[in-house]
Amino acid sequence: MIAKRWTGGVVGGVVLAGVLAGVAGCSTPPSPRAAPGPAFGPRVGSAQQGAEPDATPGTGAWPDRNSPAPQAPPDEKCPEGGVRLVETGGDAAMGLRVEGFRLVNCGTEPYALEGYPEVSLRDGRNDPLEVAVEHGAAGITTGVPDIDAAPQRVTLAPGQAASWSVVWRNLVTDTTVAATTVPVLEIAPRPGAPRLWLRLARPFDLGNTGKLGIGPWTAATR
């Protein structure tokens, strides 16, 4: 009789322990899943909704500024106008920024340039930004020969490139005015030419200066 009671007690204890474990498991929520981390790196050479249909994408590579102009992949077609826009890098010091670009003749005919590119700046939705684009570095800085050089005529044989640069200050002088960042650059290399756009590897951080200086076309050196 005693053995029967002890056995029954053991069985009952095992059942009860199992029930309590089940209850405890139901009352404890599962550990939350970790949120995905941020994705780094700019989008290169890709359009978003809202891009103008006649805009031709360039490339967004950012090589060392002293290296040769980046080469497009073998299967990438030359844009409609016969030239391709590429970013070559730049310098930044004490809030002053200088960024360089090249226009590569990827076509089969000579391509003539004169003066300055026609520049338009766009936000992340490809909408125009209200920024004053001026020829030269006046009012921004001094001593930037590439940007203050006199305009000249440059003719590119197939495979050759022309350089041009931009300069601005990352400066906030009025906290009530939102700072401007420019992720997309759009240009017409010469009047009437198909426009090219480039999603920048290093967006222009203009602060609230609302001003960008550009230099003229110059023959690129390799």
XYZ file of N, CA and C in Angstrom:
666
model
N 0.836 -1.211 0.000
C 0.000 0.000 0.000
C 0.862 1.249 0.000
N 1.924 1.193 0.776
C 2.827 2.339 0.833
C 3.529 2.516 -0.491
N 3.960 1.353 -1.073
C 4.640 1.416 -2.360
C 3.742 1.979 -3.415
N 2.460 1.625 -3.393
C 1.510 2.139 -4.381
C 1.368 3.637 -4.275
N 1.251 4.130 -3.018
C 1.122 5.588 -2.831
C 2.370 6.313 -3.326
N 3.547 5.756 -3.042
C 4.801 6.405 -3.449
C 4.916 6.458 -4.964
N 4.537 5.335 -5.606
C 4.567 5.296 -7.061
C 3.611 6.309 -7.659
N 2.418 6.352 -7.100
C 1.448 7.327 -7.587
C 1.935 8.745 -7.394
N 2.634 8.973 -6.288
C 3.160 10.313 -6.036
C 4.222 10.696 -7.025
N 5.078 9.720 -7.382
C 6.128 10.013 -8.359
C 5.543 10.343 -9.707
N 4.560 9.525 -10.125
C 3.912 9.758 -11.421
C 3.217 11.106 -11.436
N 2.504 11.376 -10.355
C 1.807 12.659 -10.286
C 2.775 13.824 -10.297
N 3.930 13.652 -9.599
C 4.923 14.717 -9.583
C 5.511 14.965 -10.943
N 5.745 13.882 -11.697
C 6.287 14.036 -13.041
C 5.301 14.746 -13.934
N 4.040 14.364 -13.885
C 3.000 15.017 -14.690
C 2.885 16.485 -14.329
N 2.871 16.767 -13.012
C 2.747 18.156 -12.561
C 3.925 18.994 -13.024
N 5.145 18.420 -12.948
C 6.326 19.159 -13.398
C 6.236 19.474 -14.865
N 5.736 18.505 -15.664
C 5.579 18.749 -17.099
C 4.586 19.843 -17.374
N 3.471 19.837 -16.616
C 2.460 20.896 -16.800
C 3.022 22.251 -16.451
N 3.762 22.352 -15.334
C 4.332 23.624 -14.921
C 5.356 24.120 -15.942
N 6.150 23.177 -16.484
C 7.126 23.584 -17.506
C 6.428 24.127 -18.721
N 5.309 23.514 -19.129
C 4.551 24.006 -20.281
C 3.984 25.369 -20.030
N 3.464 25.572 -18.805
C 2.902 26.890 -18.462
C 4.003 27.940 -18.477
N 5.144 27.597 -17.873
C 6.249 28.565 -17.852
C 6.691 28.910 -19.253
N 6.748 27.893 -20.158
C 7.156 28.165 -21.539
C 6.178 29.062 -22.250
N 4.872 28.936 -21.997
C 3.868 29.774 -22.655
C 3.918 31.199 -22.160
N 4.336 31.388 -20.906
C 4.297 32.735 -20.343
C 5.552 33.536 -20.657
N 6.590 32.888 -21.216
C 7.841 33.608 -21.525
C 7.913 33.920 -23.003
N 7.851 35.199 -23.410
C 7.864 35.536 -24.844
C 9.204 35.198 -25.453
N 9.218 34.873 -26.767
C 10.486 34.582 -27.446
C 11.349 35.839 -27.534
N 12.672 35.645 -27.613
C 13.589 36.789 -27.730
C 13.337 37.517 -29.041
N 13.345 38.875 -29.024
C 13.099 39.637 -30.267
C 14.202 39.420 -31.281
N 13.851 39.441 -32.573
C 14.829 39.311 -33.642
C 15.590 40.625 -33.809
N 16.856 40.520 -34.097
C 17.669 41.728 -34.289
C 17.237 42.459 -35.554
N 17.178 43.786 -35.474
C 16.817 44.581 -36.645
C 17.952 44.542 -37.651
N 17.621 44.580 -38.944
C 18.691 44.583 -39.953
C 19.538 45.830 -39.855
N 20.815 45.697 -40.096
C 21.723 46.841 -40.026
C 21.572 47.731 -41.234
N 22.163 48.919 -41.193
C 22.049 49.855 -42.321
C 22.837 49.361 -43.521
N 22.390 49.750 -44.684
C 23.103 49.427 -45.922
C 23.965 50.617 -46.308
N 25.241 50.393 -46.495
C 26.162 51.485 -46.795
C 26.516 51.503 -48.267
N 26.988 52.681 -48.731
C 27.453 52.809 -50.105
C 26.417 53.459 -50.983
N 26.826 54.326 -51.892
C 25.893 55.030 -52.769
C 25.384 54.137 -53.863
N 24.227 54.484 -54.400
C 23.739 53.826 -55.589
C 24.451 54.436 -56.781
N 24.928 53.577 -57.650
C 25.780 54.042 -58.740
C 25.102 53.842 -60.081
N 25.030 54.948 -60.846
C 24.589 54.848 -62.220
C 23.210 54.276 -62.397
N 22.263 54.533 -61.470
C 20.925 53.979 -61.608
C 19.906 55.083 -61.456
N 18.829 54.995 -62.205
C 17.795 56.020 -62.176
C 16.739 55.667 -61.153
N 16.076 56.671 -60.586
C 14.915 56.487 -59.750
C 13.709 57.041 -60.489
N 12.527 56.737 -59.961
C 11.341 57.304 -60.571
C 11.411 58.816 -60.501
N 11.013 59.460 -61.562
C 11.056 60.907 -61.604
C 12.183 61.427 -62.446
N 13.093 60.553 -62.880
C 14.182 61.012 -63.735
C 13.635 61.429 -65.086
N 14.213 62.453 -65.651
C 13.762 62.905 -66.953
C 14.057 61.836 -67.996
N 13.114 61.570 -68.903
C 13.303 60.464 -69.834
C 14.471 60.651 -70.787
N 14.928 61.899 -71.014
C 16.018 62.094 -71.953
C 17.374 62.130 -71.251
N 17.387 61.867 -69.948
C 18.653 61.868 -69.220
C 19.378 60.557 -69.463
N 20.658 60.631 -69.779
C 21.456 59.445 -70.047
C 22.385 59.201 -68.879
N 22.336 57.992 -68.259
C 23.169 57.765 -67.076
C 24.635 57.703 -67.424
N 25.475 58.237 -66.495
C 26.913 58.067 -66.602
C 27.316 56.901 -65.727
N 28.489 56.968 -65.128
C 28.902 55.958 -64.166
C 29.242 56.663 -62.884
N 29.262 55.935 -61.757
C 29.511 56.557 -60.469
C 30.802 56.131 -59.824
N 31.758 55.667 -60.594
C 33.007 55.209 -60.002
C 33.764 56.356 -59.357
N 34.540 56.063 -58.307
C 35.313 57.089 -57.622
C 36.758 56.607 -57.483
N 37.558 56.720 -58.523
C 38.952 56.297 -58.451
C 39.820 57.389 -57.851
N 41.081 57.079 -57.667
C 42.040 58.099 -57.277
C 42.097 59.156 -58.375
N 42.135 60.432 -57.975
C 42.054 61.502 -58.967
C 43.269 61.522 -59.895
N 44.373 60.881 -59.493
C 45.565 60.852 -60.340
C 45.603 59.648 -61.273
N 44.602 58.770 -61.169
C 44.586 57.592 -62.021
C 43.932 57.925 -63.349
N 44.117 57.080 -64.377
C 43.453 57.319 -65.663
C 41.943 57.300 -65.512
N 41.257 57.883 -66.482
C 39.801 57.891 -66.454
C 39.281 56.468 -66.384
N 38.276 56.194 -65.531
C 37.753 54.843 -65.406
C 37.216 54.338 -66.743
N 37.404 53.058 -66.965
C 36.907 52.446 -68.187
C 35.570 51.769 -67.916
N 34.621 51.915 -68.853
C 33.322 51.288 -68.702
C 33.446 49.782 -68.943
N 32.558 48.978 -68.357
C 32.562 47.544 -68.655
C 32.425 47.312 -70.155
N 33.017 46.225 -70.678
C 32.994 45.984 -72.124
C 31.600 45.919 -72.723
N 30.618 45.458 -71.920
C 29.272 45.301 -72.466
C 28.400 46.542 -72.269
N 28.948 47.628 -71.702
C 28.163 48.837 -71.477
C 28.175 49.696 -72.737
N 26.994 50.049 -73.190
C 26.889 50.842 -74.409
C 27.312 52.285 -74.158
N 27.852 52.893 -75.199
C 28.170 54.313 -75.128
C 26.861 55.087 -75.154
N 26.692 56.102 -74.286
C 25.452 56.887 -74.278
C 25.154 57.512 -75.637
N 23.932 57.936 -75.779
C 23.425 58.459 -77.056
C 24.305 59.549 -77.648
N 24.803 60.455 -76.829
C 25.580 61.572 -77.349
C 27.013 61.236 -77.696
N 27.470 60.006 -77.408
C 28.836 59.619 -77.735
C 29.864 59.940 -76.678
N 29.424 60.403 -75.502
C 30.350 60.712 -74.405
C 29.788 60.164 -73.099
N 30.694 59.916 -72.161
C 30.308 59.355 -70.859
C 30.904 60.204 -69.750
N 30.119 60.487 -68.707
C 30.556 61.299 -67.575
C 31.005 60.392 -66.440
N 32.190 60.670 -65.882
C 32.697 59.890 -64.759
C 33.230 60.818 -63.680
N 33.199 60.347 -62.443
C 33.668 61.092 -61.282
C 35.088 60.650 -60.967
N 35.989 61.596 -60.730
C 37.391 61.242 -60.516
C 37.892 61.529 -59.111
N 37.059 62.044 -58.225
C 37.479 62.297 -56.851
C 37.884 63.731 -56.634
N 38.311 64.064 -55.399
C 38.653 65.447 -55.098
C 39.310 65.595 -53.749
N 39.256 66.826 -53.224
C 39.900 67.167 -51.961
C 38.913 67.898 -51.053
N 39.167 67.793 -49.749
C 38.349 68.504 -48.775
C 39.241 68.965 -47.636
N 39.123 70.252 -47.272
C 39.917 70.791 -46.176
C 39.226 72.017 -45.601
N 39.043 72.033 -44.275
C 38.474 73.190 -43.576
C 37.152 73.638 -44.198
N 36.309 72.678 -44.563
C 35.002 73.007 -45.110
C 34.998 73.329 -46.583
N 36.173 73.387 -47.228
C 36.247 73.666 -48.659
C 36.312 72.348 -49.418
N 35.502 72.238 -50.470
C 35.430 71.004 -51.239
C 35.760 71.280 -52.707
N 36.531 70.393 -53.312
C 36.801 70.432 -54.747
C 36.606 69.018 -55.275
N 35.795 68.877 -56.303
C 35.511 67.556 -56.880
C 35.772 67.591 -58.377
N 36.380 66.529 -58.899
C 36.742 66.490 -60.312
C 35.901 65.504 -61.105
N 35.742 65.800 -62.410
C 34.972 64.944 -63.314
C 35.677 64.868 -64.660
N 35.363 63.826 -65.419
C 35.867 63.696 -66.777
C 34.717 63.341 -67.715
N 34.861 63.813 -68.936
C 33.939 63.463 -70.006
C 34.747 62.675 -71.029
N 34.412 61.410 -71.198
C 35.175 60.510 -72.061
C 34.447 60.346 -73.393
N 35.158 60.529 -74.479
C 34.591 60.306 -75.809
C 34.601 58.796 -76.081
N 33.446 58.169 -75.910
C 33.333 56.730 -76.138
C 32.741 56.436 -77.519
N 32.576 57.485 -78.329
C 32.022 57.319 -79.666
C 33.095 57.077 -80.707
N 32.726 57.274 -81.950
C 33.644 57.001 -83.061
C 34.041 58.263 -83.821
N 33.516 59.416 -83.407
C 33.804 60.686 -84.077
C 34.429 61.669 -83.102
N 35.198 62.662 -83.587
C 35.714 63.710 -82.705
C 34.561 64.453 -82.017
N 34.829 64.916 -80.811
C 33.795 65.595 -80.021
C 34.372 66.919 -79.537
N 33.792 68.025 -79.961
C 34.299 69.359 -79.632
C 33.548 69.947 -78.438
N 34.303 70.558 -77.541
C 33.763 71.225 -76.356
C 34.322 72.636 -76.296
N 33.540 73.540 -75.691
C 34.023 74.909 -75.528
C 33.314 75.550 -74.348
N 34.068 76.247 -73.513
C 33.451 76.931 -72.385
C 33.184 75.995 -71.225
N 31.941 76.014 -70.730
C 31.571 75.293 -69.519
C 30.422 74.324 -69.799
N 30.323 73.258 -69.030
C 29.129 72.418 -69.140
C 27.916 73.141 -68.561
N 26.736 72.796 -69.037
C 25.500 73.294 -68.435
C 25.129 72.337 -67.307
N 25.085 72.865 -66.081
C 24.952 72.017 -64.901
C 23.595 72.212 -64.232
N 22.985 71.081 -63.851
C 21.761 71.080 -63.056
C 21.976 70.144 -61.877
N 21.518 70.546 -60.699
C 21.679 69.753 -59.486
C 20.323 69.214 -59.048
N 20.301 67.949 -58.631
C 19.037 67.296 -58.292
C 19.118 66.596 -56.933
N 17.945 66.446 -56.309
C 17.882 65.757 -55.020
C 17.704 64.253 -55.239
N 17.473 63.515 -54.148
C 17.364 62.071 -54.238
C 16.179 61.587 -55.034
N 15.190 62.447 -55.267
C 14.028 62.079 -56.097
C 14.181 62.608 -57.513
N 15.376 63.119 -57.822
C 15.685 63.684 -59.141
C 14.948 64.982 -59.431
N 14.474 65.658 -58.383
C 13.856 66.967 -58.552
C 14.945 68.047 -58.522
N 14.814 69.125 -59.317
C 15.832 70.179 -59.341
C 15.992 70.859 -57.986
N 17.224 71.216 -57.665
C 17.525 71.956 -56.446
C 17.833 73.407 -56.798
N 17.438 74.315 -55.935
C 17.689 75.733 -56.162
C 19.072 76.093 -55.621
N 20.061 75.941 -56.467
C 21.450 76.252 -56.124
C 22.025 77.110 -57.241
N 22.707 78.180 -56.884
C 23.338 79.038 -57.886
C 24.613 78.371 -58.388
N 24.662 78.099 -59.690
C 25.850 77.506 -60.307
C 26.577 78.607 -61.065
N 27.785 78.950 -60.632
C 28.514 80.076 -61.195
C 29.825 79.623 -61.826
N 30.274 80.358 -62.825
C 31.540 80.065 -63.474
C 32.689 80.610 -62.635
N 33.649 79.757 -62.296
C 34.783 80.187 -61.495
C 34.526 80.053 -60.004
N 35.557 80.374 -59.220
C 35.496 80.198 -57.769
C 35.262 81.492 -57.012
N 34.992 82.593 -57.713
C 34.789 83.883 -57.044
C 33.658 83.790 -56.029
N 33.902 84.363 -54.855
C 32.893 84.342 -53.805
C 32.899 83.067 -52.991
N 33.709 82.076 -53.404
C 33.803 80.816 -52.665
C 35.209 80.659 -52.087
N 36.215 80.816 -52.953
C 37.604 80.707 -52.527
C 38.499 81.310 -53.600
N 39.791 81.266 -53.378
C 40.769 81.728 -54.372
C 41.840 80.661 -54.532
N 42.603 80.771 -55.606
C 43.729 79.876 -55.783
C 43.365 78.483 -56.244
N 42.326 78.368 -57.100
C 41.976 77.073 -57.678
C 42.144 77.202 -59.190
N 43.344 76.975 -59.709
C 43.627 77.256 -61.122
C 42.699 76.534 -62.092
N 42.369 75.270 -61.827
C 41.520 74.521 -62.752
C 40.146 75.159 -62.907
N 39.652 75.782 -61.843
C 38.310 76.354 -61.881
C 38.322 77.785 -62.377
N 39.402 78.519 -62.131
C 39.496 79.908 -62.568
C 40.195 80.053 -63.917
N 40.520 78.950 -64.573
C 41.188 79.017 -65.875
C 40.271 79.622 -66.927
N 40.882 80.232 -67.941
C 40.099 80.803 -69.039
C 39.521 79.677 -69.896
N 38.277 79.830 -70.356
C 37.677 78.802 -71.217
C 38.467 78.623 -72.507
N 38.482 77.418 -73.006
C 39.177 77.119 -74.248
C 38.419 76.040 -75.004
N 38.727 75.942 -76.285
C 38.112 74.912 -77.109
C 38.925 73.619 -76.964
N 38.229 72.526 -76.743
C 38.865 71.222 -76.576
C 38.177 70.251 -77.519
N 38.950 69.576 -78.357
C 38.390 68.577 -79.263
C 38.924 67.203 -78.862
N 38.008 66.288 -78.600
C 38.368 64.955 -78.132
C 38.299 63.958 -79.280
N 39.406 63.297 -79.544
C 39.380 62.167 -80.455
C 38.746 60.984 -79.728
N 38.246 59.980 -80.424
C 37.688 58.805 -79.744
C 38.666 58.233 -78.716
N 38.175 58.020 -77.513
C 39.003 57.507 -76.428
C 39.625 58.571 -75.558
N 39.641 59.834 -75.998
C 40.207 60.916 -75.197
C 39.159 61.481 -74.238
N 39.639 62.264 -73.258
C 38.745 62.802 -72.229
C 39.069 64.255 -71.934
N 38.058 64.982 -71.460
C 38.213 66.352 -70.976
C 37.855 66.380 -69.496
N 38.526 67.260 -68.753
C 38.291 67.379 -67.316
C 37.566 68.679 -66.984
N 36.856 68.684 -65.876
C 36.314 69.910 -65.302
C 36.092 69.657 -63.816
N 36.030 70.713 -63.033
C 35.933 70.583 -61.583
C 34.855 71.503 -61.025
N 34.439 71.188 -59.804
C 33.487 72.036 -59.085
C 34.070 72.352 -57.712
N 33.652 73.469 -57.142
C 34.121 73.872 -55.822
C 32.958 74.434 -55.020
N 32.961 74.168 -53.715
C 31.925 74.725 -52.840
C 32.431 74.701 -51.406
N 31.686 75.333 -50.530
C 31.997 75.293 -49.110
C 30.873 74.594 -48.354
N 31.275 73.701 -47.473
C 30.324 73.061 -46.567
C 30.211 73.966 -45.344
N 29.289 74.924 -45.437
C 29.204 75.985 -44.441
C 27.746 76.237 -44.078
N 27.467 76.304 -42.791
C 26.123 76.628 -42.296
C 26.196 77.961 -41.575
N 25.571 78.957 -42.159
C 25.616 80.306 -41.585
C 24.291 80.728 -40.970
N 23.240 79.966 -41.241
C 21.916 80.316 -40.734
C 21.203 79.026 -40.351
N 21.009 78.816 -39.046
C 20.412 77.569 -38.568
C 18.935 77.450 -38.935
N 18.326 78.518 -39.407
C 16.908 78.444 -39.796
C 16.741 77.982 -41.240
N 17.858 77.874 -41.963
C 17.813 77.438 -43.360
C 18.364 76.020 -43.462
N 17.599 75.131 -44.046
C 18.016 73.730 -44.141
C 19.266 73.589 -45.005
N 20.155 72.708 -44.588
C 21.360 72.429 -45.377
C 20.973 71.631 -46.621
N 21.722 71.839 -47.695
C 21.440 71.182 -48.974
C 22.491 70.131 -49.277
N 22.034 68.945 -49.643
C 22.917 67.884 -50.114
C 22.508 67.536 -51.536
N 23.493 67.400 -52.412
C 23.235 67.133 -53.831
C 23.724 65.718 -54.160
N 22.815 64.750 -54.339
C 23.240 63.390 -54.677
C 23.311 63.110 -56.170
N 22.704 63.985 -56.990
C 22.627 63.718 -58.426
C 23.074 64.942 -59.209
N 23.991 64.730 -60.143
C 24.495 65.782 -61.016
C 24.001 65.513 -62.436
N 23.527 66.566 -63.093
C 23.074 66.440 -64.478
C 23.749 67.529 -65.302
N 24.274 67.165 -66.470
C 24.936 68.165 -67.304
C 24.571 67.980 -68.771
N 24.697 69.073 -69.518
C 24.733 69.028 -70.974
C 26.155 69.430 -71.344
N 26.940 68.555 -71.957
C 28.341 68.893 -72.253
C 28.486 70.113 -73.152
N 27.523 70.301 -74.067
C 27.533 71.456 -74.956
C 26.096 71.747 -75.329
N 25.781 72.950 -75.778
C 24.396 73.310 -76.077
C 23.753 72.334 -77.064
N 22.551 71.875 -76.704
C 21.800 70.986 -77.574
C 22.161 69.523 -77.474
N 23.215 69.182 -76.709
C 23.631 67.779 -76.588
C 22.708 67.038 -75.617
N 22.552 65.718 -75.798
C 21.789 64.932 -74.815
C 22.379 65.112 -73.424
N 21.508 65.215 -72.446
C 21.958 65.447 -71.074
C 22.418 64.134 -70.441
N 23.428 64.242 -69.605
C 23.974 63.110 -68.865
C 23.722 63.328 -67.384
N 23.406 62.254 -66.655
C 23.302 62.409 -65.213
C 24.165 61.366 -64.522
N 24.561 61.721 -63.307
C 25.477 60.892 -62.537
C 25.057 60.891 -61.078
N 24.833 59.703 -60.516
C 24.592 59.603 -59.076
C 25.951 59.616 -58.389
N 26.171 60.627 -57.569
C 27.504 60.916 -57.056
C 27.965 59.929 -55.991
N 29.207 59.502 -56.100
C 29.801 58.673 -55.051
C 29.975 59.496 -53.777
N 30.271 60.795 -53.933
C 30.380 61.702 -52.792
C 29.441 62.887 -53.041
N 28.224 62.843 -52.515
C 27.280 63.941 -52.727
C 27.857 65.281 -52.280
N 27.426 66.341 -52.959
C 27.875 67.694 -52.605
C 27.155 68.122 -51.322
N 27.908 68.402 -50.262
C 27.330 68.872 -48.995
C 27.492 70.389 -48.929
N 26.526 71.096 -49.476
C 26.645 72.542 -49.654
C 26.344 73.355 -48.404
N 25.954 72.714 -47.322
C 25.497 73.493 -46.178
C 24.288 74.313 -46.602
N 24.237 75.586 -46.177
C 23.151 76.442 -46.692
C 23.718 77.626 -47.465
N 24.876 77.412 -48.097
C 25.470 78.475 -48.905
C 24.695 78.697 -50.200
N 24.081 77.629 -50.729
C 23.292 77.752 -51.956
C 24.114 78.112 -53.172
N 25.416 77.762 -53.182
C 26.291 78.190 -54.279
C 27.288 77.094 -54.631
N 27.537 76.967 -55.935
C 28.515 76.015 -56.440
C 29.284 76.674 -57.578
N 30.608 76.583 -57.575
C 31.418 77.129 -58.657
C 31.906 76.016 -59.564
N 31.906 76.256 -60.880
C 32.369 75.236 -61.818
C 33.479 75.806 -62.699
N 34.385 74.921 -63.120
C 35.453 75.318 -64.013
C 35.157 74.956 -65.451
N 35.954 75.441 -66.391
C 35.736 75.158 -67.800
C 36.298 73.786 -68.187
N 35.973 73.369 -69.401
C 36.552 72.151 -69.941
C 38.049 72.349 -70.180
N 38.841 71.358 -69.798
C 40.272 71.374 -70.090
C 40.665 69.985 -70.599
N 41.698 69.910 -71.410
C 42.159 68.615 -71.897
C 42.692 67.790 -70.734
N 42.219 66.562 -70.619
C 42.643 65.703 -69.518
C 44.023 65.131 -69.789
N 44.815 65.024 -68.738
C 46.127 64.387 -68.835
C 46.072 63.057 -68.126
N 46.763 62.069 -68.630
C 46.759 60.735 -68.028
C 48.070 60.482 -67.284
